[in-house]
Short mmCIF file of C-alpha atoms in Angstrom, two decimals:
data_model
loop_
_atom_site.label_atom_id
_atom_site.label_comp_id
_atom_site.label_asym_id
_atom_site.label_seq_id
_atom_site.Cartn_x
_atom_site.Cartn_y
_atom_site.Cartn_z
CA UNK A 422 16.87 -14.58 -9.71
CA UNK A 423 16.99 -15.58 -6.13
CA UNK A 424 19.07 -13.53 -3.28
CA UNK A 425 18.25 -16.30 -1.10
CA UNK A 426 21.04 -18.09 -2.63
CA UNK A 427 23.61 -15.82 -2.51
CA UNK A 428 22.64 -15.58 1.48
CA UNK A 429 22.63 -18.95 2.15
CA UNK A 430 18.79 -18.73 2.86
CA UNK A 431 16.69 -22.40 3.32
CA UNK A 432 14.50 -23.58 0.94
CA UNK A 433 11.16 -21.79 0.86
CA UNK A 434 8.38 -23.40 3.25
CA UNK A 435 5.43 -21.83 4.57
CA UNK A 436 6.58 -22.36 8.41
CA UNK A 437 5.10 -20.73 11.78
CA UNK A 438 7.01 -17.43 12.39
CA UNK A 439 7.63 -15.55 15.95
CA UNK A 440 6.71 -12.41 15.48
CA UNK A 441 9.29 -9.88 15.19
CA UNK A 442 9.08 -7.17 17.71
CA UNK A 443 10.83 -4.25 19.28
CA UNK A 444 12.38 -6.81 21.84
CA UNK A 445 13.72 -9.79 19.84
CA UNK A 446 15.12 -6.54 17.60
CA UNK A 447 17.39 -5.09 20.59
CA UNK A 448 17.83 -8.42 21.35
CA UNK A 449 19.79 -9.77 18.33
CA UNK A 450 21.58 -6.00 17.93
CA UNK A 451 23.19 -6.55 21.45
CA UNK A 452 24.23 -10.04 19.74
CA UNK A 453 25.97 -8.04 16.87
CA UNK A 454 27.04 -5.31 19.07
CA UNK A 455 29.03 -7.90 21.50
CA UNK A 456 30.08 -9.56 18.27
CA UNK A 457 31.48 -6.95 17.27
CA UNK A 458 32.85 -5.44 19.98
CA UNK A 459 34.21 -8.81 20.99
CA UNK A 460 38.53 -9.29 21.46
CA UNK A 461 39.60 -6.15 19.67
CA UNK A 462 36.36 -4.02 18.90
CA UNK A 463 34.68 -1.41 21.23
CA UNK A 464 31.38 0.02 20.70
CA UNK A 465 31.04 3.77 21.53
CA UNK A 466 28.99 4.52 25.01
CA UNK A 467 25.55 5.17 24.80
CA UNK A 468 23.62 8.01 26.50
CA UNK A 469 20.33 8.92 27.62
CA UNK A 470 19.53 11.29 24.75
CA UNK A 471 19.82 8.46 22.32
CA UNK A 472 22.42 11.01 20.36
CA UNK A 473 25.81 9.83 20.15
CA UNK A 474 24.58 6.31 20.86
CA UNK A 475 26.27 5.30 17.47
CA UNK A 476 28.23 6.99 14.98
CA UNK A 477 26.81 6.72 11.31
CA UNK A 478 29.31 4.47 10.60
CA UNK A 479 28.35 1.99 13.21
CA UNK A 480 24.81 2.29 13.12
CA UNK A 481 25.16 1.54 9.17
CA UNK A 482 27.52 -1.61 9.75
CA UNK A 483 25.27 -3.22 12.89
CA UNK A 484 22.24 -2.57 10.33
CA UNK A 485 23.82 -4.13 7.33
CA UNK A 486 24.89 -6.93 9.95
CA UNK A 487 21.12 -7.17 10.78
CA UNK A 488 19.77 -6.75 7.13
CA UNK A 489 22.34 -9.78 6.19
CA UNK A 490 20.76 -11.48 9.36
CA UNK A 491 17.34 -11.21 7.71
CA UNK A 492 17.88 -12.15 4.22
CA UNK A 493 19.79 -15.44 5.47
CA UNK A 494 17.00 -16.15 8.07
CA UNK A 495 13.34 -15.24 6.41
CA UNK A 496 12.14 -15.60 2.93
CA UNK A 497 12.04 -12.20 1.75
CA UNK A 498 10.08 -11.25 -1.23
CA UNK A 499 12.02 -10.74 -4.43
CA UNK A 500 8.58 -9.73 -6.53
CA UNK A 501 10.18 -6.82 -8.29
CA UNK A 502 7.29 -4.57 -8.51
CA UNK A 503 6.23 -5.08 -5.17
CA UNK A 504 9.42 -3.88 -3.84
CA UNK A 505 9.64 -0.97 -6.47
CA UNK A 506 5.99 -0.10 -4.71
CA UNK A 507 7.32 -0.05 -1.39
CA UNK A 508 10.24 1.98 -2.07
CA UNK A 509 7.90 4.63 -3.93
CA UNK A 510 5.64 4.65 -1.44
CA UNK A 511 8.38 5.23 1.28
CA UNK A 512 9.91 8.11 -0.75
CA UNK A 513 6.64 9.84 -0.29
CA UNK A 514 6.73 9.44 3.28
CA UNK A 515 10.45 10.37 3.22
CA UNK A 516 9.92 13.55 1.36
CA UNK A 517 6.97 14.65 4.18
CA UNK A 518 9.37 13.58 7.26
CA UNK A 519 11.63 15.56 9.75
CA UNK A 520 14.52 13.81 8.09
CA UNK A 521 14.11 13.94 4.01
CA UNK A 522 17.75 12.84 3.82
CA UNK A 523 17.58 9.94 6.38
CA UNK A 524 18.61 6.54 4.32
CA UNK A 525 15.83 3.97 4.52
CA UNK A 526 15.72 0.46 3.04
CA UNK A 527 12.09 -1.60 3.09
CA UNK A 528 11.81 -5.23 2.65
CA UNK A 529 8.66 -7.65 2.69
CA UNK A 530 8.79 -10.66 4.16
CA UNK A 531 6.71 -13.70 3.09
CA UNK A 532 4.51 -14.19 5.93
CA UNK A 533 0.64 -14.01 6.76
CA UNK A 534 0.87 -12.40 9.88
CA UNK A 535 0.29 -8.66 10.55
CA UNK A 536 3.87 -7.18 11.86
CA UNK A 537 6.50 -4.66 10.88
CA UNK A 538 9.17 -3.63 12.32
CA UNK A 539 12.49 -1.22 12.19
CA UNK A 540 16.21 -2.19 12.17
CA UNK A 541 19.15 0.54 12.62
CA UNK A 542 20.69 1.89 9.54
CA UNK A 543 17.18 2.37 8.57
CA UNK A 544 16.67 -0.85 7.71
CA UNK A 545 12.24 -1.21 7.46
CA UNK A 546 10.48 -4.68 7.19
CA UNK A 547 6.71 -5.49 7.03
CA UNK A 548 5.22 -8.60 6.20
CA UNK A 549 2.74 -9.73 3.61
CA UNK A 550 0.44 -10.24 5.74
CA UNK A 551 0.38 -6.32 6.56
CA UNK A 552 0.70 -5.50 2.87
CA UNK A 553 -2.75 -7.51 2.62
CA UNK A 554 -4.71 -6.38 5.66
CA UNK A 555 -4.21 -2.82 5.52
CA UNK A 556 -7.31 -2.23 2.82
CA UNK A 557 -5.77 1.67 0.92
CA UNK A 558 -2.42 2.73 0.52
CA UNK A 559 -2.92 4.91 2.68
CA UNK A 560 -3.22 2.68 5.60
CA UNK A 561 -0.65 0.48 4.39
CA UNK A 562 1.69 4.36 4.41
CA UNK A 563 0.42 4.59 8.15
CA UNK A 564 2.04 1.58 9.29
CA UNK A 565 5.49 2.14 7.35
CA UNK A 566 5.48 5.76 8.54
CA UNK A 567 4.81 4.63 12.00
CA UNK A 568 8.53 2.58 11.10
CA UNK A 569 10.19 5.62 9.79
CA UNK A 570 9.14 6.94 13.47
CA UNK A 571 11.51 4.42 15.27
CA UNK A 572 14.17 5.31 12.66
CA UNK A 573 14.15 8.75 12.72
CA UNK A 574 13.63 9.16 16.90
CA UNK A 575 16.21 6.49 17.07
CA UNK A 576 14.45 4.05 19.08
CA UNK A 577 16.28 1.27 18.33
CA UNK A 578 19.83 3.32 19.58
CA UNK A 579 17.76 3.98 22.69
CA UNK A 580 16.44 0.83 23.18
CA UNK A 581 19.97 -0.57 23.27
CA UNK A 582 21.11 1.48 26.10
CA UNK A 583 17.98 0.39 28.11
CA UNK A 584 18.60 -3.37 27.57
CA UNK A 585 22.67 -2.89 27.97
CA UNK A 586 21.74 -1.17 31.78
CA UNK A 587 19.10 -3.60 32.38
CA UNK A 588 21.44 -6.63 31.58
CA UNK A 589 23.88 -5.21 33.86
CA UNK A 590 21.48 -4.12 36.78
CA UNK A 591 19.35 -7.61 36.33
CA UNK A 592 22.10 -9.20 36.62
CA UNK A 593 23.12 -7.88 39.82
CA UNK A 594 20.39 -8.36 41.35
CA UNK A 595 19.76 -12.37 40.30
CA UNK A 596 23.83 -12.65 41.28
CA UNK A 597 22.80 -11.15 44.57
CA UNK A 598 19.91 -13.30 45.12
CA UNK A 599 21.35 -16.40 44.48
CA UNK A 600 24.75 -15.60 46.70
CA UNK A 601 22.35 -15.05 49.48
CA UNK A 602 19.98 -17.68 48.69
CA UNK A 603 17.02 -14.88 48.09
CA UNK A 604 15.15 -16.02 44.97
CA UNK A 605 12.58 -13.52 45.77
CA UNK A 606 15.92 -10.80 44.83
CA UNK A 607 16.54 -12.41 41.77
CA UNK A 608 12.99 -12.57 41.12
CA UNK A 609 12.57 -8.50 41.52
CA UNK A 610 15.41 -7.97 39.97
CA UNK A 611 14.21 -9.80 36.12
CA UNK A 612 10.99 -8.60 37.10
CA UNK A 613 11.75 -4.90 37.29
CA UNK A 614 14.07 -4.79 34.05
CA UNK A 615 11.11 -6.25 32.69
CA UNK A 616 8.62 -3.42 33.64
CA UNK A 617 11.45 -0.95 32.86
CA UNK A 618 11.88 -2.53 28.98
CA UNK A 619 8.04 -2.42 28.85
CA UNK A 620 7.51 0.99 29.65
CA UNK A 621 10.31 2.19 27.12
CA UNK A 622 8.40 -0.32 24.43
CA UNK A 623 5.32 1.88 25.03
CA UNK A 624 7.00 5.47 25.57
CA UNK A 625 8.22 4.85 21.66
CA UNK A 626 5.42 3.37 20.59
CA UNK A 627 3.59 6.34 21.53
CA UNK A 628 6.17 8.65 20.40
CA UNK A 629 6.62 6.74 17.38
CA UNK A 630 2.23 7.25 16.39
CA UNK A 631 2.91 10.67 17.68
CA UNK A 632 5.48 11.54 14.92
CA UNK A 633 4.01 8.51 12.14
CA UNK A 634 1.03 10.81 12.12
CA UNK A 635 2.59 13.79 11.10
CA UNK A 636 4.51 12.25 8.45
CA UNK A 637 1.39 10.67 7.27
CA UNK A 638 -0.57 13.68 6.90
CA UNK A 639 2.36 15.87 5.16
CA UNK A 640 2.88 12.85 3.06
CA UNK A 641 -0.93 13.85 1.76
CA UNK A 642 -2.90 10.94 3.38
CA UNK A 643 -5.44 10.71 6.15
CA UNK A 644 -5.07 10.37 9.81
CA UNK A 645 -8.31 8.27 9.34
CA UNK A 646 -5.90 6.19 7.55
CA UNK A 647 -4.21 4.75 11.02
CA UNK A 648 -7.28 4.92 12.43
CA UNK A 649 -8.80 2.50 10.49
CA UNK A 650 -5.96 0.16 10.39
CA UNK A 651 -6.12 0.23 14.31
CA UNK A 652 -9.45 -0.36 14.47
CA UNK A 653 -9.03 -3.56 12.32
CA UNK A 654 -6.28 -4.46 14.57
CA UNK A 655 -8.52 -4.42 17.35
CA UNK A 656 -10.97 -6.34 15.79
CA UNK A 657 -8.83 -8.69 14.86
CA UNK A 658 -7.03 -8.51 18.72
CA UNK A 659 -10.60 -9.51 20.38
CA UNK A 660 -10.30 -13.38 18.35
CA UNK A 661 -6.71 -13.38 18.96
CA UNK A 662 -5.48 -15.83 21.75
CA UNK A 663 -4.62 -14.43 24.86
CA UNK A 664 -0.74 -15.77 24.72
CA UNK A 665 -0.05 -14.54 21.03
CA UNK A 666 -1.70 -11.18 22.88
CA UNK A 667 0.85 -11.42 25.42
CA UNK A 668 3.98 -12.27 23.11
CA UNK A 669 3.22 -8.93 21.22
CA UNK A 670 2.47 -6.69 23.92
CA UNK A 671 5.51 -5.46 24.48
CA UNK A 672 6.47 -4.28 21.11
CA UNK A 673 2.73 -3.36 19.67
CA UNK A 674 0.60 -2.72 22.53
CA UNK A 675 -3.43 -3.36 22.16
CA UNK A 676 -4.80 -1.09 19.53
CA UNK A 677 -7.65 -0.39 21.43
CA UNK A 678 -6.28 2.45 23.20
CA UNK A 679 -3.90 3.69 20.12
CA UNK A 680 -7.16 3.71 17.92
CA UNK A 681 -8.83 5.68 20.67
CA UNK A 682 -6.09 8.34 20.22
CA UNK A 683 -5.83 8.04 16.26
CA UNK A 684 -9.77 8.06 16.05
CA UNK A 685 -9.78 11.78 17.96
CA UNK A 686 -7.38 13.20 16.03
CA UNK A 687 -9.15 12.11 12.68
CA UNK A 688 -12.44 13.07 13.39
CA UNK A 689 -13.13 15.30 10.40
CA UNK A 690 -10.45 13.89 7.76
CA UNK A 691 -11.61 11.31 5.31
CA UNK A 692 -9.80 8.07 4.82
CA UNK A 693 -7.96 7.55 1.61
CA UNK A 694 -9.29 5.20 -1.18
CA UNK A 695 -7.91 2.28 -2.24
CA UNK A 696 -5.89 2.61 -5.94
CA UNK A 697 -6.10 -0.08 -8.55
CA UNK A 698 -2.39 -0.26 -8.78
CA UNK A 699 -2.39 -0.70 -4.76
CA UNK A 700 -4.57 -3.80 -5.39
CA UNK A 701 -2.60 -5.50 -8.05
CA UNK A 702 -0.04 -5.31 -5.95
CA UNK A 703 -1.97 -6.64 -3.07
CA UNK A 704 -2.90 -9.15 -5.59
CA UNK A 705 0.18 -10.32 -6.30
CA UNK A 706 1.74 -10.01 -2.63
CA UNK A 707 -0.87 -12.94 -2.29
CA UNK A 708 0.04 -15.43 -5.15
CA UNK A 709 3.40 -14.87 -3.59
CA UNK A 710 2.75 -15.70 0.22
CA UNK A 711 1.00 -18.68 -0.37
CA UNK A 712 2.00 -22.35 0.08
CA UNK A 713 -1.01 -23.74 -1.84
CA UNK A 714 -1.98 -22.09 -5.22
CA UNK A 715 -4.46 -24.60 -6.29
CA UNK A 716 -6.49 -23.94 -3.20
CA UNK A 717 -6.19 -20.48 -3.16
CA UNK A 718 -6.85 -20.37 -6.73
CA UNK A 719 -10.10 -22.12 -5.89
CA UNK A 720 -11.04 -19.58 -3.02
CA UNK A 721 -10.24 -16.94 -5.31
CA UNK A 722 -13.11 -18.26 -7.88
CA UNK A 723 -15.62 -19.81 -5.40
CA UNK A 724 -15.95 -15.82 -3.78
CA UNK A 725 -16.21 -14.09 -7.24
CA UNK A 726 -13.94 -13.07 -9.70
CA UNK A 727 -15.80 -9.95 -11.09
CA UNK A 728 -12.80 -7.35 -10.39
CA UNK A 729 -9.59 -6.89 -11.90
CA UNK A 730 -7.56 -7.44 -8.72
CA UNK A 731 -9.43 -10.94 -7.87
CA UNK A 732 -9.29 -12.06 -11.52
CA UNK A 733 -5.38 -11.01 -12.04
CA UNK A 734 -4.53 -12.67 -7.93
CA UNK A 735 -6.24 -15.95 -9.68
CA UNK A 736 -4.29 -15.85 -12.45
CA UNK A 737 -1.02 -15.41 -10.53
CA UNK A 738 -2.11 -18.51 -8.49
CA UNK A 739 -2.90 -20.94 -11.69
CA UNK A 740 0.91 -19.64 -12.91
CA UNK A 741 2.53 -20.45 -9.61
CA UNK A 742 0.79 -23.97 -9.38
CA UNK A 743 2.56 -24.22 -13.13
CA UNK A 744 -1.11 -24.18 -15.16
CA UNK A 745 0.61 -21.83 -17.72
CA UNK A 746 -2.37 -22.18 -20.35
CA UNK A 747 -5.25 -21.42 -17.99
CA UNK A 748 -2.83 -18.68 -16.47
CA UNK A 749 -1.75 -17.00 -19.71
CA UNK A 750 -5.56 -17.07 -20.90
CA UNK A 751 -6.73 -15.52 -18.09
CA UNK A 752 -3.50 -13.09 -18.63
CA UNK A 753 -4.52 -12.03 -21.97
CA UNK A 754 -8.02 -11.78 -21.48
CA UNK A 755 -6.66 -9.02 -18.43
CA UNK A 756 -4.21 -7.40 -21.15
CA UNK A 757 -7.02 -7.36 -23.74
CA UNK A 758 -10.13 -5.34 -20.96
CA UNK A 759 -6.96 -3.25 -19.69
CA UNK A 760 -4.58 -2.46 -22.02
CA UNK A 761 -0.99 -0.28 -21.62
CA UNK A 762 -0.85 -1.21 -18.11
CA UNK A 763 2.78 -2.34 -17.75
CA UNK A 764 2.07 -4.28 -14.60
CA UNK A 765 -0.20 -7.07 -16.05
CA UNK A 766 1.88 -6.91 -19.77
CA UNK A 767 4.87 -7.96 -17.56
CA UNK A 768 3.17 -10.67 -16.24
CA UNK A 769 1.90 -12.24 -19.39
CA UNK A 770 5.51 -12.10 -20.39
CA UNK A 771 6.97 -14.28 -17.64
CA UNK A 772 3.88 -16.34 -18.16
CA UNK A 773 5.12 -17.22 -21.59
CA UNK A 774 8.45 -17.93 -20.19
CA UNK A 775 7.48 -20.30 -17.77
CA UNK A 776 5.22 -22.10 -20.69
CA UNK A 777 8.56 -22.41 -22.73
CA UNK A 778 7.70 -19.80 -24.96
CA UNK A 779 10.25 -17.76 -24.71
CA UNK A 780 10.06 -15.71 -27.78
CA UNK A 781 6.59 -14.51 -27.37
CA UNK A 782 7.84 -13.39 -23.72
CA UNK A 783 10.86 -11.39 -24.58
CA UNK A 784 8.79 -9.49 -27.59
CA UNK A 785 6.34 -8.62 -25.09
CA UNK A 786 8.60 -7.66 -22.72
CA UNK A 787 10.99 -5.72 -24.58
CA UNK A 788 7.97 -3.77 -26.37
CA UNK A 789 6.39 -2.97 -22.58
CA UNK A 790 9.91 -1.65 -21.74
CA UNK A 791 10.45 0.63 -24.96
CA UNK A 792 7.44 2.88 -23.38
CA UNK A 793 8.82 2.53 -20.25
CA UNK A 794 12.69 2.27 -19.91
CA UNK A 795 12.78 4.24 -16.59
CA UNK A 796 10.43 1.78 -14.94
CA UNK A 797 13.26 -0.22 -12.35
CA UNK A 798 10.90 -3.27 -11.95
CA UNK A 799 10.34 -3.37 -15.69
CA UNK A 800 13.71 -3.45 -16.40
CA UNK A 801 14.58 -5.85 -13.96
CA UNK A 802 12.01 -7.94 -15.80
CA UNK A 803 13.26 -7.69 -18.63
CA UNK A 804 16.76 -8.76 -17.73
CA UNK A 805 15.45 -11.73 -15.70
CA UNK A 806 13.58 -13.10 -19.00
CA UNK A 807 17.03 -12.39 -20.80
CA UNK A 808 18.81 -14.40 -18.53
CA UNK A 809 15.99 -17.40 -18.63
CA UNK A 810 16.68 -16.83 -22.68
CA UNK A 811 20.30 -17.17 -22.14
CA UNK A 812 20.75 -14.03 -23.39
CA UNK A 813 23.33 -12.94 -21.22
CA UNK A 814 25.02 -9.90 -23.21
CA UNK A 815 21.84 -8.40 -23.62
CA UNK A 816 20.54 -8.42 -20.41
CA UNK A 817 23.64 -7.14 -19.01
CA UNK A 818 22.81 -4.14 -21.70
CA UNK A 819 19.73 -3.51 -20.58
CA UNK A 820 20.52 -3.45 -16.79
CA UNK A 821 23.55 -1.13 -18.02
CA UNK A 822 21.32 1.12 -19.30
CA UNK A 823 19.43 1.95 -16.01
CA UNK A 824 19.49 5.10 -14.31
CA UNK A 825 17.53 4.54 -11.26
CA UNK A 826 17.64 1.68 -8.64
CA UNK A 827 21.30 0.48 -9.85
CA UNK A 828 22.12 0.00 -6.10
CA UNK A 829 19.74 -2.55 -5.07
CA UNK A 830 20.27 -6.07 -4.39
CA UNK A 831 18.33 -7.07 -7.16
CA UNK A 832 19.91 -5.10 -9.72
CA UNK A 833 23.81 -5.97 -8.19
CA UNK A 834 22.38 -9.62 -8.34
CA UNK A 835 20.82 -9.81 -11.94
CA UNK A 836 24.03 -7.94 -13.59
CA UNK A 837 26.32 -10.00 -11.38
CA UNK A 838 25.03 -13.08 -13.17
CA UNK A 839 24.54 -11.67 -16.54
CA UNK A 840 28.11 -10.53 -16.53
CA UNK A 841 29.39 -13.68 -15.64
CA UNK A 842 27.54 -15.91 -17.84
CA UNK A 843 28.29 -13.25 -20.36
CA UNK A 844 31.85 -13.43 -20.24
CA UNK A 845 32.72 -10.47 -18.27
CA UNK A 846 34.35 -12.54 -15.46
CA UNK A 847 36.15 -9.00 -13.70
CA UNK A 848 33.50 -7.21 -14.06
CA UNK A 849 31.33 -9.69 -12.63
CA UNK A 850 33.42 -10.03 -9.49
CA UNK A 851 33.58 -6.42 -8.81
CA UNK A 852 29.84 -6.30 -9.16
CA UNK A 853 29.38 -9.14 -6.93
CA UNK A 854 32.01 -7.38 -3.96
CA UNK A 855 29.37 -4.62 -4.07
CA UNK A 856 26.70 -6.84 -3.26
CA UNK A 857 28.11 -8.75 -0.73
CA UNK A 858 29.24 -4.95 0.72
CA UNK A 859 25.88 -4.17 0.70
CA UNK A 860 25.06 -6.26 3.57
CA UNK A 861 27.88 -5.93 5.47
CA UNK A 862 30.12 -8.88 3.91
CA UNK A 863 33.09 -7.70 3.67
CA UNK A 864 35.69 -10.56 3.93
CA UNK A 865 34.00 -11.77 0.79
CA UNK A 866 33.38 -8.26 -0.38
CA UNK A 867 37.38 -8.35 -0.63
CA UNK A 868 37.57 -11.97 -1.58
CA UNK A 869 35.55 -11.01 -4.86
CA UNK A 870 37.95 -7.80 -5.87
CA UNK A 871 41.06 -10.14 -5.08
CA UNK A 872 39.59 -12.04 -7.86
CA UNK A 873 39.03 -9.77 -10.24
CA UNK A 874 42.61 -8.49 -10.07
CA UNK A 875 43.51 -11.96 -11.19
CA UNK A 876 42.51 -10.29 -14.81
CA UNK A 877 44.14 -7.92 -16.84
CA UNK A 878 42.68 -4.65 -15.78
CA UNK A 879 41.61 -1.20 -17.17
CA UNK A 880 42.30 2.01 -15.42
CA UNK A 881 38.59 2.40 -14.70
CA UNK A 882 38.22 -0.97 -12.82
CA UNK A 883 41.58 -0.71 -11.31
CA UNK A 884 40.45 2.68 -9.59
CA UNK A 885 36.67 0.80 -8.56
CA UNK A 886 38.62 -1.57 -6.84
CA UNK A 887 40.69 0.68 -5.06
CA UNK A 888 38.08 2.73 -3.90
CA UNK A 889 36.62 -0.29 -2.56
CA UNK A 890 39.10 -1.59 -1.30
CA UNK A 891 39.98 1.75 0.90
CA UNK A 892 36.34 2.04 1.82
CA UNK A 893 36.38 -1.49 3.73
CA UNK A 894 39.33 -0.79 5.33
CA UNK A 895 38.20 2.14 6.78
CA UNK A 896 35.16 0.31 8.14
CA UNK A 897 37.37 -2.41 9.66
CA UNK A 898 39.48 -0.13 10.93
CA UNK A 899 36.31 1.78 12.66
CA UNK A 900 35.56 -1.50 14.16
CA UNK A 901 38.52 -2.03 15.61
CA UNK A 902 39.05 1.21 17.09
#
C-alpha cells in the first residue's frame, strides 16, 4: 500500500535533501503555530521553564500538523518490518526512560544521509542513512534515545519560546537600524539572536546526551554504544566539507567533543553486538533507499556475498530491479540454510507476488502467519498480498483479527482499502476519518464520517461516529479558544 498517496506525497526520486535539524524544526512549528493561531486562534504563552509552553492538546495537534507535514513532503519508508523494528526498539527505550508513559511515534525516512531528529507530540524521525551507519542496535538505540531526550526535556517547547523572543527582539533591532540608517544595528541585532539560538542548540544537545545516556544504559545497552557512533561521526566529520559542517552545526554540533564526553563515561562498559535480525533489517533498509538496484546489486556481489545479511540485501535488490527469478532463487536458497525465520519467509512470499504467482505467495504467507498471528508486520503482509490477490474480504479478516498495532497508519490504510474494495463502503469511511485524524486532518476527518452516515447505520457505528465527531470538535474548539 502506499501512504504517500493518501498525503498527496510526489513520486519517489532519489533527490538531494537539507538536512533536518533542530532549527529548520522550530522553524516550520512557528509556521504552524502562527497558522494556527492566525484570525481566531491563540496559542498559550510560553515560559522559561519550558512547562506550560503547550497544553497536551496543542502540543499533540502542532505535532500531528508536523507529522502530516512530513509524510506529504519526504518519502517515508512504508517497509513494514522495518517500522515494526523501530517501534520495538523504542518501547525498550521507553520502558528505561523518565517518562514510560510519554507517547512517541518513529518514522524512517528514505535518505542516505546520517540525521534524526524530534518533532512535538513525540513525533521521532531518523533516516536510512542512520539506520545503516550505526553498525549494533545498540548504537542505532543511542541515537533514537538521544531523540526521546528532546521529547521528554521538551526542547522543542523551549526552543519555540527562544525563536518567538528572538524574532521579536531581532526584529527590533534591524527596524532600528534601518530607521536610523545603522546597518551595523541591524547587523548585531541578527547576529546576536543568532549566537543566542546557537547556544540553546548546544545547551539541549548536551542535555539531551546527558539524559540519552541514561536511558540507554537502563534500556540494557552500552554507553560504548554512543561512543562509538560518535566516533564514526567524527570520522566521517574530518572528509565532510566545511559548509555541510557549518549547515549542521547548529543542531548536531562536531562529535569530536561529544565523543570525548561519551568515551569517559564508557571506559569500562563493552559495546553491544550486532544481532542478525538488526542486520536483515539493515539489509533491507538498503534495497529500500536506493535509486539503482542493479548497481547496488552488483556492489553487493563484487564485495562478497558470504553472510546472510549481504546475500538476503542482494536479493532484495534483484526483486526491486523486477529480476523475480534470480530474486526468488536466491530467496529460497536463504529460506532453505535458515529456516522458520519469518522475516526472509515473508519475503519469498511477496517475491512470488511480484512474479505473478500469486498462489504460491499467499500459501506461504498465510502458513508463516499461522505460527505467528501476533507478529503486526506479518500480518500486515499478509493483508497486503490479499489485497494484490483481490481478496478483499479476507484481508479485511485478517487485519480484523489483530490485537496489536491496529492504530497505525499502515494498518488504518490497508483495512481502509480492503473494506472498501470489499464492500463495506461505511465502514470504510469511518476507518479512513481515523486516518486522516491521525495526522491532524480533520476537515476531511469529518468529511469521511459525513459520508458514512449517507448509509444505513448500526448502533455501534452510529456511536463511533459520534464519538468522533465530539472529539474533533473539542479540538477545534481548543484551537479557537
Amino acid at each position: 500500500m502506499c501512504l504517500h498517496l493518501l498525503f498527496e506525497q510526489p513520486t519517489l526520486r532519489r533527490q538531494p535533501q537539507r538536512t533536518v535539524s533542530m532549527r529548520f524544526i522550530i522553524g516550520l512549528l512557528l509556521a504552524l503555530s502562527l497558522s494556527l493561531t492566525g484570525a481566531s486562534y491563540n496559542l498559550p504563552n510560553l515560559n522559561s521553564a519550558g512547562q506550560n509552553t503547550l497544553s497536551s492538546v496543542m502540543e499533540e495537534l502542532i505535532g500531528q500538523q508536523f507529522y502530516g507535514y512530513i509524510l506529504s513532503t519526504s518519502p517515508v519508508v512504508e517497509d513494514y518490518f522495518v517500522n515494526q523494528y523501530m517501534d520495538q526498539l523504542g518501547s525498550r527505550l521507553l520502558a528505561a526512560s523518565p517518562k514510560p508513559q510519554q507517547q512517541l511515534t518513529f518514522f524512517v525516512i528514505k535518505d542516505g544521509t546520517v540525521n534524526a531528529f524530534a518533532g512535538p507530540g513525540g513525533y521521532i524521525g531518523l533516516n536510512t542513512g542512520t539506520l545503516m551507519t550505526a553498525r549494533t542496535e545498540g548504537e542505532l538505540a543511542s541515537v533514537m534515545a538521544h531523540e526521546m531526550a528532546h521529547v521528554m526535556q521538551r526542547h522543542i517547547a523551549r526552543g519555540i519560546e527562544e525563536a518567538k523572543r528572538d524574532q521579536l527582539l531581532g526584529l527590533g533591532s534591524i527596524l532600528a537600524g534601518l530607521a536610523t540608517g545603522g546597518a551595523g544595528i541591524a547587523a548585531a541585532g541578527a547576529s546576536a539572536s543568532f549566537e543566542r539560538g546557537m547556544r540553546t542548540s548546544r545547551a539541549f544537545e548536551q542535555e539531551a546526551d546527558r539524559v540519552g545516556l541514561q536511558i540507554l544504559q537502563r534500556a540494557g545497552f552500552s554507553r560504548k554504544d554512543m561512543a562509538n557512533f560518535l566516533a564514526q561521526m567524527n570520522r566521517d566529520e574530518r572528509q565532510t566539507p566545511v559548509d555541510d559542517i557549518i549547515e549542521n552545526f547548529s543542531s548536531h554540533p562536531l562529535s569530536s567533543r561529544r565523543y570525548a564526553e561519551a568515551a569517559l563515561k564508557s571506559d569500562h562498559d563493552k559495546a553491544s553486538k550486532a544481532s542478525l535480525q538488526y542486520q536483515l533489517i539493515q539489509a533491507r533498509a538498503l534495497a529500500d533507499t536506493t535509486d539503482d538496484p542493479k548497481k547496488t546489486a552488483r556492489e553487493l556481489k563484487q564485495k562478497s556475498l558470504n553472510t546472510l545479511p549481504a546475500q538476503y540485501a542482494y536479493a532484495l535488490c534483484l526483486l526491486k530491479a523486477r529480476e523475480y527469478n534470480d530474486a526468488i532463487g536466491r530467496l529460497k536458497t536463504i529460506n532453505a540454510q535458515h529456516p522458520e525465520n519469518s522475516l526472509l519467509e515473508a519475503s519469498l512470499a511477496r517475491a512470488y507476488m511480484k512474479a505473478g504467482q500469486s498462489s504460491k505467495a499467499l500459501a506461504l504467507i498465510k502458513e508463516t502467519h499461522y505460527y505467528e498471528p501476533e507478529n503486526t508486520a506479518l500480518t500486515l503482509t499478509y493483508a497486503d498480498l490479499l489485497i494484490s490477490a483481490k481478496h478483499y474480504k479476507q484481508a479485511a479478516q485478517v487485519l480484523e483479527s489483530q490485537h496489536e498495532g491496529t492504530s497505525s497508519l499502515a494498518y488504518l490504510d490497508l483495512l481502509a482499502h480492503a473494506q472498501g474494495h470489499g464492500g463495506e463502503k461505511k465502514a470504510a469511511f469511518v476507518t479512513r476519518a481515523k486516518l486522516y485524524a491521525k495526522v491532524g486532518q480533520l476537515a476531511q476527518a469529518i468529511m469521511q464520517l459525513g459520508r458514512a452516515q449517507s448509509f444505513q447505520k448500526p448502533v455501534g457505528l452510529n456511536l463511533e461516529i459520534k464519538r468522533l465527531k465530539q472529539d474533533y470538535q473539542q479540538k477545534r474548539s481548543l484551537m479557537a479558544a
